[in-house]
Amino acid sequence: ALMTINYNGSSQSHWSRRKKKGHCLLRVSAISYQDFIDFSLNETKRHALLLPSPLQNLPIKLAEFNFQGFLMEKYSSMIAMDGRTRLEMSSFETPRIRLLRSMSIEGEAMQVLDFAAFPKPEFDLPIFCGNFFTAANTNIVVLDLNPLHDVISRRDYKEKYYDRLMPLGLKYTELLPWGGKLTSESIKFFSPIVIWTKFTSSKSKHEVLYSAFVEYYKAWLELMEQAVEETDPSLIMCNLEAQHRYLTWRAEKDPGHGVLKRLIGEKLAKDLLRNFLFSGIDELGSKTFLDYFPEYGSEGGTISEKRSIIGKGFESRPWDKNGEFVDNDSRN
Ligand code: BLA
C-alpha cells in the first residue's frame, strides 16, 4: 500500500488521493495544512490559468529510491528517515506566477506548511509567504506578502502595495500578536503587514490562522490580477535581482533547515532547498550569498554558520499603524 501512496503519477491524482486518506494512520493531531493548500490552489484557478510547474513535469528524471528503498518522485512526495513523517510537494505556474509551490510535512508530532508564490520578473509584486511550523502544541508562524523591494528606502513601493493593506494587517496582527525577538536580518524581508507570531495550539487559533491565510492570499491574488507588466529592461532586471537575493537568503538561512536536515538528511535537504523550495537560485542570477550578504563571510571565504550576525532583535512590532517603520530596538 505504501508503494502506491508514495509513487505519484501526476499532481492531480496526488490531490484527490490526499483527500481520501484524510483519516489515515498518522493523523494524530487535529491540524493539517492540507486545507490551506487546497484553498490556495482552488482560489488561484479562479484568477489565472494554473499549469503544472516544469519542476513536476520530469517525473522519470527525478524519480529515485528513498531511504526505505521506495521509488519516489523527489519533488512530489518523500518519507522521512524516521519512516513515518511524510513530505508532500507540489508546484505550479501561471502566466504571471513563475513558481507557486508548497511543501507540507505531516508527522506524528509535527505539521509544517511552507507555501510561497514567486511572481515573474516582469512584475514587482510582493512574494507570498506562508510558513507555519506546528510541534508539541507550539506554533511558529510567518504569514506575509514579503516585499520585493525595500519598503523603508523605497516609499513608492510601500505606498503602491501596502498602504491599502494596512487595515487587513491591523485586523490580524491584533488577533495574532508579535512573536517576539527574531533574527534581525529577517526584518528587511518582511512587510508592514507581516504576521509573525507564536501560539499554543487551539481550535480557535488555528481557525484565525486559516482565515488570515485566506484573506492574505486573496489580497495577493488581487494584486497579481491588477499588476501591470513592466517592459523597461532595467526595471525587470531590478525585479529579477531582488527575487534572486530573496531566494539566496532563504535557501541559506531559513530557520526550517535544521528540521529538514533531521528529517531527510543534509544532502537531500540542500537539494530540496535549491531545486524545489527556492528554485530559480541557479537561473535567475549568478551572484552568491556572500555577494549579497558579505557580513556573513568568515575566514577562508566560507559562509558563517550563524543565522544572525547582528543578533536577535525586535522584541515588539517595529511598524506603527500606518505601516511606518519604527526602530524600537536600540541595537539596530
Ligand atoms: C523559527 N521561523 C522561525 C523564526 C522565524 C521564522 C522568523 C524565528 C527564529 C528566527 O528569527 O531565527 C520564519 N524567517 C522566517 C521566514 C522568513 C524569515 C518565513 O526570514 C522569510 C523571509 N519553519 C518553516 C519550516 C520549518 C520551520 C518549513 O518555515 C521546518 C521545516 C521550523 N522555524 C522552524 C523552527 C523554528 C522556526 C523549528 C524555531 C527554532 C529556531 O528559532 O531556530
Short mmCIF file of C-alpha atoms and ligand atoms in Angstrom, two decimals:
data_model
loop_
_atom_site.label_atom_id
_atom_site.label_comp_id
_atom_site.label_asym_id
_atom_site.label_seq_id
_atom_site.Cartn_x
_atom_site.Cartn_y
_atom_site.Cartn_z
CA ALA A 1 0.00 0.00 0.00
CA LEU A 2 2.83 2.41 0.85
CA MET A 3 4.29 1.87 -2.58
CA THR A 4 1.19 3.13 -4.34
CA ILE A 5 0.75 6.05 -1.99
CA ASN A 6 4.35 7.13 -2.43
CA TYR A 7 4.53 6.94 -6.15
CA ASN A 8 2.55 9.73 -7.73
CA GLY A 9 1.79 9.60 -11.41
CA SER A 10 0.64 13.20 -11.55
CA SER A 11 0.00 16.05 -9.19
CA GLN A 12 -3.73 15.89 -9.95
CA SER A 13 -4.18 12.34 -8.72
CA HIS A 14 -2.00 13.29 -5.82
CA TRP A 15 -4.55 15.85 -4.63
CA SER A 16 -7.51 13.54 -4.83
CA ARG A 17 -5.67 10.73 -3.13
CA ARG A 18 -4.54 13.03 -0.36
CA LYS A 19 -8.13 13.93 0.40
CA LYS A 20 -9.27 10.33 0.54
CA LYS A 21 -6.74 9.37 3.17
CA GLY A 22 -7.77 12.19 5.49
CA HIS A 23 -8.49 9.75 8.31
CA CYS A 24 -5.39 7.65 7.88
CA LEU A 25 -2.82 6.21 10.25
CA LEU A 26 -0.56 9.13 11.11
CA ARG A 27 -3.14 11.88 11.60
CA VAL A 28 -2.90 12.14 15.36
CA SER A 29 -3.08 15.88 15.76
CA ALA A 30 -6.07 17.85 14.53
CA ILE A 31 -4.23 20.40 12.45
CA SER A 32 -3.46 19.62 8.86
CA TYR A 33 -2.24 22.26 6.49
CA GLN A 34 -3.74 20.42 3.51
CA ASP A 35 -6.86 22.61 3.67
CA PHE A 36 -4.67 25.69 3.26
CA ILE A 37 -3.09 24.27 0.11
CA ASP A 38 -6.42 23.12 -1.33
CA PHE A 39 -7.90 26.56 -0.77
CA SER A 40 -4.99 28.38 -2.38
CA LEU A 41 -4.96 26.22 -5.49
CA ASN A 42 -8.71 26.49 -6.00
CA GLU A 43 -8.59 30.22 -5.44
CA THR A 44 -5.68 30.64 -7.84
CA LYS A 45 -7.64 28.78 -10.51
CA ARG A 46 -10.42 31.38 -10.24
CA HIS A 47 -7.94 34.11 -11.13
CA ALA A 48 -5.47 32.53 -13.50
CA LEU A 49 -4.64 29.57 -15.67
CA LEU A 50 -2.90 27.16 -13.31
CA LEU A 51 -0.33 24.98 -15.03
CA PRO A 52 1.86 22.28 -13.52
CA SER A 53 5.35 23.59 -12.91
CA PRO A 54 8.20 22.18 -15.02
CA LEU A 55 9.63 21.06 -11.67
CA GLN A 56 6.95 18.38 -11.57
CA ASN A 57 7.00 17.61 -15.27
CA LEU A 58 10.09 15.48 -15.06
CA PRO A 59 8.91 12.51 -13.02
CA ILE A 60 11.17 9.97 -14.65
CA LYS A 61 14.29 12.07 -14.33
CA LEU A 62 13.58 12.95 -10.75
CA ALA A 63 12.43 9.59 -9.51
CA GLU A 64 14.79 7.94 -7.09
CA PHE A 65 14.85 5.49 -4.26
CA ASN A 66 14.40 6.88 -0.79
CA PHE A 67 15.81 5.62 2.48
CA GLN A 68 13.42 2.71 2.71
CA GLY A 69 14.03 1.73 -0.87
CA PHE A 70 10.72 3.05 -2.22
CA LEU A 71 10.76 4.58 -5.64
CA MET A 72 9.62 8.17 -5.22
CA GLU A 73 9.35 11.38 -7.11
CA LYS A 74 11.78 13.70 -5.45
CA TYR A 75 9.64 16.79 -5.88
CA SER A 76 6.32 15.20 -5.19
CA SER A 77 6.48 13.15 -2.06
CA MET A 78 9.01 11.71 0.35
CA ILE A 79 9.00 9.71 3.53
CA ALA A 80 11.49 10.95 6.09
CA MET A 81 14.25 8.85 7.61
CA ASP A 82 12.03 8.04 10.59
CA GLY A 83 9.90 6.02 8.16
CA ARG A 84 6.73 7.86 9.17
CA THR A 85 6.89 11.59 8.56
CA ARG A 86 5.58 12.47 5.13
CA LEU A 87 6.69 15.41 3.00
CA GLU A 88 4.40 16.45 0.15
CA MET A 89 5.50 18.87 -2.52
CA SER A 90 3.51 20.46 -5.28
CA SER A 91 4.28 23.21 -7.74
CA PHE A 92 2.58 25.20 -10.45
CA GLU A 93 2.96 28.27 -12.59
CA THR A 94 0.56 30.76 -14.16
CA PRO A 95 1.06 33.43 -16.80
CA ARG A 96 2.10 35.84 -14.03
CA ILE A 97 3.49 33.49 -11.38
CA ARG A 98 6.91 31.99 -12.02
CA LEU A 99 6.59 29.45 -9.25
CA LEU A 100 3.73 28.62 -6.92
CA ARG A 101 4.87 25.83 -4.67
CA SER A 102 4.05 24.20 -1.40
CA MET A 103 5.68 21.74 0.89
CA SER A 104 3.73 20.23 3.71
CA ILE A 105 5.13 17.96 6.35
CA GLU A 106 2.91 15.66 8.34
CA GLY A 107 4.35 13.63 11.15
CA GLU A 108 3.11 12.27 14.43
CA ALA A 109 4.49 15.22 16.32
CA MET A 110 4.94 17.85 13.63
CA GLN A 111 2.94 19.61 10.95
CA VAL A 112 4.54 22.15 8.66
CA LEU A 113 3.47 24.30 5.77
CA ASP A 114 5.90 26.17 3.56
CA PHE A 115 3.88 27.93 0.89
CA ALA A 116 5.21 30.58 -1.48
CA ALA A 117 4.31 32.33 -4.71
CA PHE A 118 7.09 33.92 -6.74
CA PRO A 119 5.98 36.33 -9.47
CA LYS A 120 7.58 36.50 -12.90
CA PRO A 121 10.28 39.19 -13.04
CA GLU A 122 8.11 41.44 -15.24
CA PHE A 123 6.11 42.15 -12.07
CA ASP A 124 7.33 43.91 -8.96
CA LEU A 125 4.65 42.12 -6.90
CA PRO A 126 5.43 41.02 -3.36
CA ILE A 127 6.32 37.37 -2.78
CA PHE A 128 3.58 35.49 -0.98
CA CYS A 129 4.97 33.69 2.07
CA GLY A 130 3.11 31.33 4.41
CA ASN A 131 5.41 29.47 6.79
CA PHE A 132 3.76 27.54 9.62
CA PHE A 133 5.52 25.16 11.97
CA THR A 134 3.49 23.16 14.49
CA ALA A 135 5.03 20.80 17.03
CA ALA A 136 4.16 19.73 20.54
CA ASN A 137 1.37 22.31 20.72
CA THR A 138 3.60 25.23 19.82
CA ASN A 139 3.13 27.11 16.58
CA ILE A 140 5.65 29.32 14.84
CA VAL A 141 4.08 31.40 12.12
CA VAL A 142 5.18 33.82 9.43
CA LEU A 143 2.49 34.98 7.02
CA ASP A 144 3.28 37.87 4.76
CA LEU A 145 3.34 39.48 1.39
CA ASN A 146 7.13 39.76 1.52
CA PRO A 147 8.20 42.98 -0.22
CA LEU A 148 10.29 42.53 -3.34
CA HIS A 149 11.89 45.93 -2.75
CA ASP A 150 12.87 47.65 0.48
CA VAL A 151 9.79 49.29 1.99
CA ILE A 152 11.87 51.70 4.05
CA SER A 153 14.08 53.22 1.36
CA ARG A 154 11.50 52.76 -1.41
CA ARG A 155 8.49 54.73 -0.15
CA ASP A 156 6.83 54.45 -3.55
CA TYR A 157 6.90 50.67 -3.19
CA LYS A 158 5.37 50.75 0.29
CA GLU A 159 2.64 53.10 -0.89
CA LYS A 160 1.94 51.10 -4.03
CA TYR A 161 1.28 47.82 -2.26
CA TYR A 162 0.95 48.19 1.50
CA ASP A 163 -0.91 51.39 2.34
CA ARG A 164 -4.19 49.84 1.16
CA LEU A 165 -3.48 46.61 3.02
CA MET A 166 -2.90 48.17 6.44
CA PRO A 167 -6.50 47.59 7.68
CA LEU A 168 -6.17 43.89 6.83
CA GLY A 169 -2.79 43.77 8.55
CA LEU A 170 -4.07 45.51 11.68
CA LYS A 171 -7.02 43.14 11.99
CA TYR A 172 -4.83 40.06 12.01
CA THR A 173 -1.80 41.37 13.84
CA GLU A 174 -4.14 42.08 16.75
CA LEU A 175 -5.54 38.55 16.69
CA LEU A 176 -2.08 37.04 16.15
CA PRO A 177 0.30 39.22 18.15
CA TRP A 178 4.00 39.74 17.51
CA GLY A 179 6.07 36.63 18.28
CA GLY A 180 8.98 38.39 19.98
CA LYS A 181 12.63 38.61 19.08
CA LEU A 182 13.75 37.17 15.78
CA THR A 183 16.80 37.11 13.55
CA SER A 184 17.29 40.84 12.99
CA GLU A 185 18.30 40.36 9.37
CA SER A 186 14.87 38.88 8.60
CA ILE A 187 13.04 42.12 9.24
CA LYS A 188 14.06 43.55 5.86
CA PHE A 189 12.31 40.65 4.16
CA PHE A 190 9.08 41.40 5.99
CA SER A 191 6.37 43.91 5.17
CA PRO A 192 4.42 46.26 7.47
CA ILE A 193 1.56 43.71 7.46
CA VAL A 194 3.69 40.70 8.39
CA ILE A 195 2.14 38.26 10.82
CA TRP A 196 4.96 36.92 12.95
CA THR A 197 3.50 35.02 15.83
CA LYS A 198 3.81 32.06 18.16
CA PHE A 199 0.93 30.38 19.96
CA THR A 200 -0.09 27.17 21.68
CA SER A 201 -2.38 25.03 19.59
CA SER A 202 -6.11 25.53 19.95
CA LYS A 203 -9.03 25.16 17.59
CA SER A 204 -9.78 28.87 17.67
CA LYS A 205 -6.18 29.95 16.99
CA HIS A 206 -5.96 27.59 14.04
CA GLU A 207 -9.23 28.97 12.71
CA VAL A 208 -7.88 32.51 12.95
CA LEU A 209 -4.72 31.41 11.18
CA TYR A 210 -6.76 29.81 8.42
CA SER A 211 -8.82 32.96 7.84
CA ALA A 212 -5.68 35.10 7.91
CA PHE A 213 -4.14 32.84 5.27
CA VAL A 214 -7.33 33.02 3.17
CA GLU A 215 -7.57 36.80 3.35
CA TYR A 216 -3.87 37.42 2.75
CA TYR A 217 -3.85 35.09 -0.21
CA LYS A 218 -6.97 36.67 -1.71
CA ALA A 219 -5.36 40.09 -1.28
CA TRP A 220 -2.22 38.86 -3.01
CA LEU A 221 -4.20 37.35 -5.90
CA GLU A 222 -5.97 40.67 -6.39
CA LEU A 223 -2.65 42.48 -6.56
CA MET A 224 -1.46 39.86 -9.02
CA GLU A 225 -4.52 40.33 -11.20
CA GLN A 226 -4.21 44.12 -11.26
CA ALA A 227 -0.46 44.25 -11.73
CA VAL A 228 0.84 45.98 -14.82
CA GLU A 229 3.57 44.17 -16.68
CA GLU A 230 6.88 46.02 -16.69
CA THR A 231 8.53 46.50 -20.07
CA ASP A 232 11.61 48.57 -19.16
CA PRO A 233 14.51 46.04 -19.22
CA SER A 234 16.39 47.81 -16.43
CA LEU A 235 13.37 47.63 -14.12
CA ILE A 236 12.81 43.98 -14.99
CA MET A 237 16.47 43.33 -14.12
CA CYS A 238 15.91 45.08 -10.83
CA ASN A 239 12.95 42.78 -10.01
CA LEU A 240 14.98 39.78 -11.10
CA GLU A 241 17.89 40.63 -8.84
CA ALA A 242 15.63 41.39 -5.87
CA GLN A 243 13.93 37.99 -6.21
CA HIS A 244 17.29 36.26 -6.61
CA ARG A 245 18.58 37.94 -3.48
CA TYR A 246 15.48 36.77 -1.60
CA LEU A 247 15.89 33.18 -2.84
CA THR A 248 19.57 33.26 -1.92
CA TRP A 249 18.76 34.42 1.61
CA ARG A 250 16.11 31.83 2.25
CA ALA A 251 17.95 28.91 0.67
CA GLU A 252 20.87 29.65 3.01
CA LYS A 253 19.36 30.95 6.26
CA ASP A 254 15.75 29.83 6.60
CA PRO A 255 15.10 28.65 10.18
CA GLY A 256 13.47 25.42 8.98
CA HIS A 257 16.75 23.95 7.66
CA GLY A 258 17.62 22.14 10.87
CA VAL A 259 14.29 20.31 10.85
CA LEU A 260 14.63 19.39 7.17
CA LYS A 261 18.14 18.04 7.69
CA ARG A 262 16.99 15.90 10.58
CA LEU A 263 14.10 14.55 8.52
CA ILE A 264 15.77 13.74 5.22
CA GLY A 265 19.49 14.23 5.73
CA GLU A 266 21.76 17.07 4.72
CA LYS A 267 22.21 16.17 1.06
CA LEU A 268 18.51 15.81 0.21
CA ALA A 269 17.61 18.84 2.33
CA LYS A 270 20.03 21.01 0.39
CA ASP A 271 18.74 19.63 -2.88
CA LEU A 272 15.14 20.32 -1.85
CA LEU A 273 16.00 23.88 -0.86
CA ARG A 274 17.89 24.78 -4.01
CA ASN A 275 15.92 22.82 -6.60
CA PHE A 276 12.42 22.95 -5.24
CA LEU A 277 11.62 25.38 -2.42
CA PHE A 278 13.83 28.19 -3.71
CA SER A 279 14.13 27.06 -7.27
CA GLY A 280 15.43 29.81 -9.52
CA ILE A 281 18.50 30.37 -7.42
CA ASP A 282 20.71 28.91 -10.19
CA GLU A 283 18.80 30.51 -13.08
CA LEU A 284 17.70 33.99 -12.01
CA GLY A 285 21.12 35.37 -11.22
CA SER A 286 24.74 34.49 -10.71
CA LYS A 287 25.56 36.40 -7.53
CA THR A 288 26.42 34.34 -4.49
CA PHE A 289 25.15 34.55 -0.93
CA LEU A 290 28.29 36.42 0.10
CA ASP A 291 27.89 38.89 -2.78
CA TYR A 292 24.54 39.87 -1.32
CA PHE A 293 25.36 39.42 2.37
CA PRO A 294 29.13 39.97 2.75
CA GLU A 295 28.78 40.41 6.52
CA TYR A 296 28.33 36.59 6.73
CA GLY A 297 31.79 35.99 5.31
CA SER A 298 34.18 34.17 7.61
CA GLU A 299 37.85 33.31 7.28
CA GLY A 300 38.70 31.27 4.23
CA GLY A 301 35.80 32.70 2.26
CA THR A 302 33.16 30.41 3.74
CA ILE A 303 29.69 31.42 4.89
CA SER A 304 29.28 31.81 8.63
CA GLU A 305 27.11 29.09 10.15
CA LYS A 306 25.40 31.71 12.30
CA ARG A 307 21.89 32.58 11.32
CA SER A 308 22.30 36.14 12.51
CA ILE A 309 25.33 38.41 12.54
CA ILE A 310 23.59 41.34 14.23
CA GLY A 311 21.89 39.08 16.77
CA LYS A 312 18.24 38.68 17.64
CA GLY A 313 16.15 41.80 17.89
CA PHE A 314 12.74 43.42 17.64
CA GLU A 315 11.05 42.45 20.90
CA SER A 316 7.92 44.19 19.67
CA ARG A 317 6.37 45.02 16.32
CA PRO A 318 8.56 47.60 14.55
CA TRP A 319 5.78 49.17 12.43
CA ASP A 320 3.15 51.63 13.53
CA LYS A 321 -0.49 51.64 12.45
CA ASN A 322 0.37 53.49 9.26
CA GLY A 323 2.98 50.94 8.37
CA GLU A 324 5.85 53.29 9.15
CA PHE A 325 8.97 51.54 10.37
CA VAL A 326 9.66 52.45 13.97
CA ASP A 327 13.06 51.26 15.06
CA ASN A 328 12.28 50.17 18.57
CA ASP A 329 15.46 48.21 19.02
CA SER A 330 18.50 50.07 20.26
CA ARG A 331 20.90 47.64 18.59
CA ASN A 332 19.56 48.19 15.09
C1 BLA B 1 11.60 29.74 13.73
N1 BLA B 1 10.92 30.72 11.57
C2 BLA B 1 11.38 30.82 12.84
C3 BLA B 1 11.60 32.19 13.15
C4 BLA B 1 11.29 32.92 12.00
C5 BLA B 1 10.90 32.01 11.00
C6 BLA B 1 11.37 34.43 11.87
C7 BLA B 1 12.09 32.71 14.49
C8 BLA B 1 13.54 32.47 14.70
C9 BLA B 1 14.45 33.39 13.91
O1 BLA B 1 14.14 34.54 13.67
O2 BLA B 1 15.52 32.92 13.52
C10 BLA B 1 10.49 32.24 9.64
N2 BLA B 1 12.18 33.85 8.84
C11 BLA B 1 11.08 33.07 8.68
C12 BLA B 1 10.59 33.27 7.35
C13 BLA B 1 11.42 34.18 6.73
C14 BLA B 1 12.43 34.54 7.69
C15 BLA B 1 9.41 32.62 6.74
O3 BLA B 1 13.37 35.33 7.47
C16 BLA B 1 11.28 34.69 5.37
C17 BLA B 1 11.99 35.68 4.86
N3 BLA B 1 9.80 26.92 9.80
C18 BLA B 1 9.44 26.80 8.49
C19 BLA B 1 9.66 25.45 8.08
C20 BLA B 1 10.16 24.77 9.17
C21 BLA B 1 10.26 25.72 10.24
C22 BLA B 1 9.41 24.96 6.67
O4 BLA B 1 9.01 27.71 7.81
C23 BLA B 1 10.55 23.36 9.30
C24 BLA B 1 10.73 22.55 8.27
C25 BLA B 1 10.77 25.47 11.52
N4 BLA B 1 11.05 27.79 12.33
C26 BLA B 1 11.13 26.46 12.47
C27 BLA B 1 11.62 26.14 13.78
C28 BLA B 1 11.83 27.35 14.42
C29 BLA B 1 11.49 28.38 13.49
C30 BLA B 1 11.88 24.74 14.30
C31 BLA B 1 12.33 27.56 15.84
C32 BLA B 1 13.74 27.23 16.02
C33 BLA B 1 14.66 28.39 15.83
O5 BLA B 1 14.30 29.53 16.15
O6 BLA B 1 15.78 28.15 15.39
#
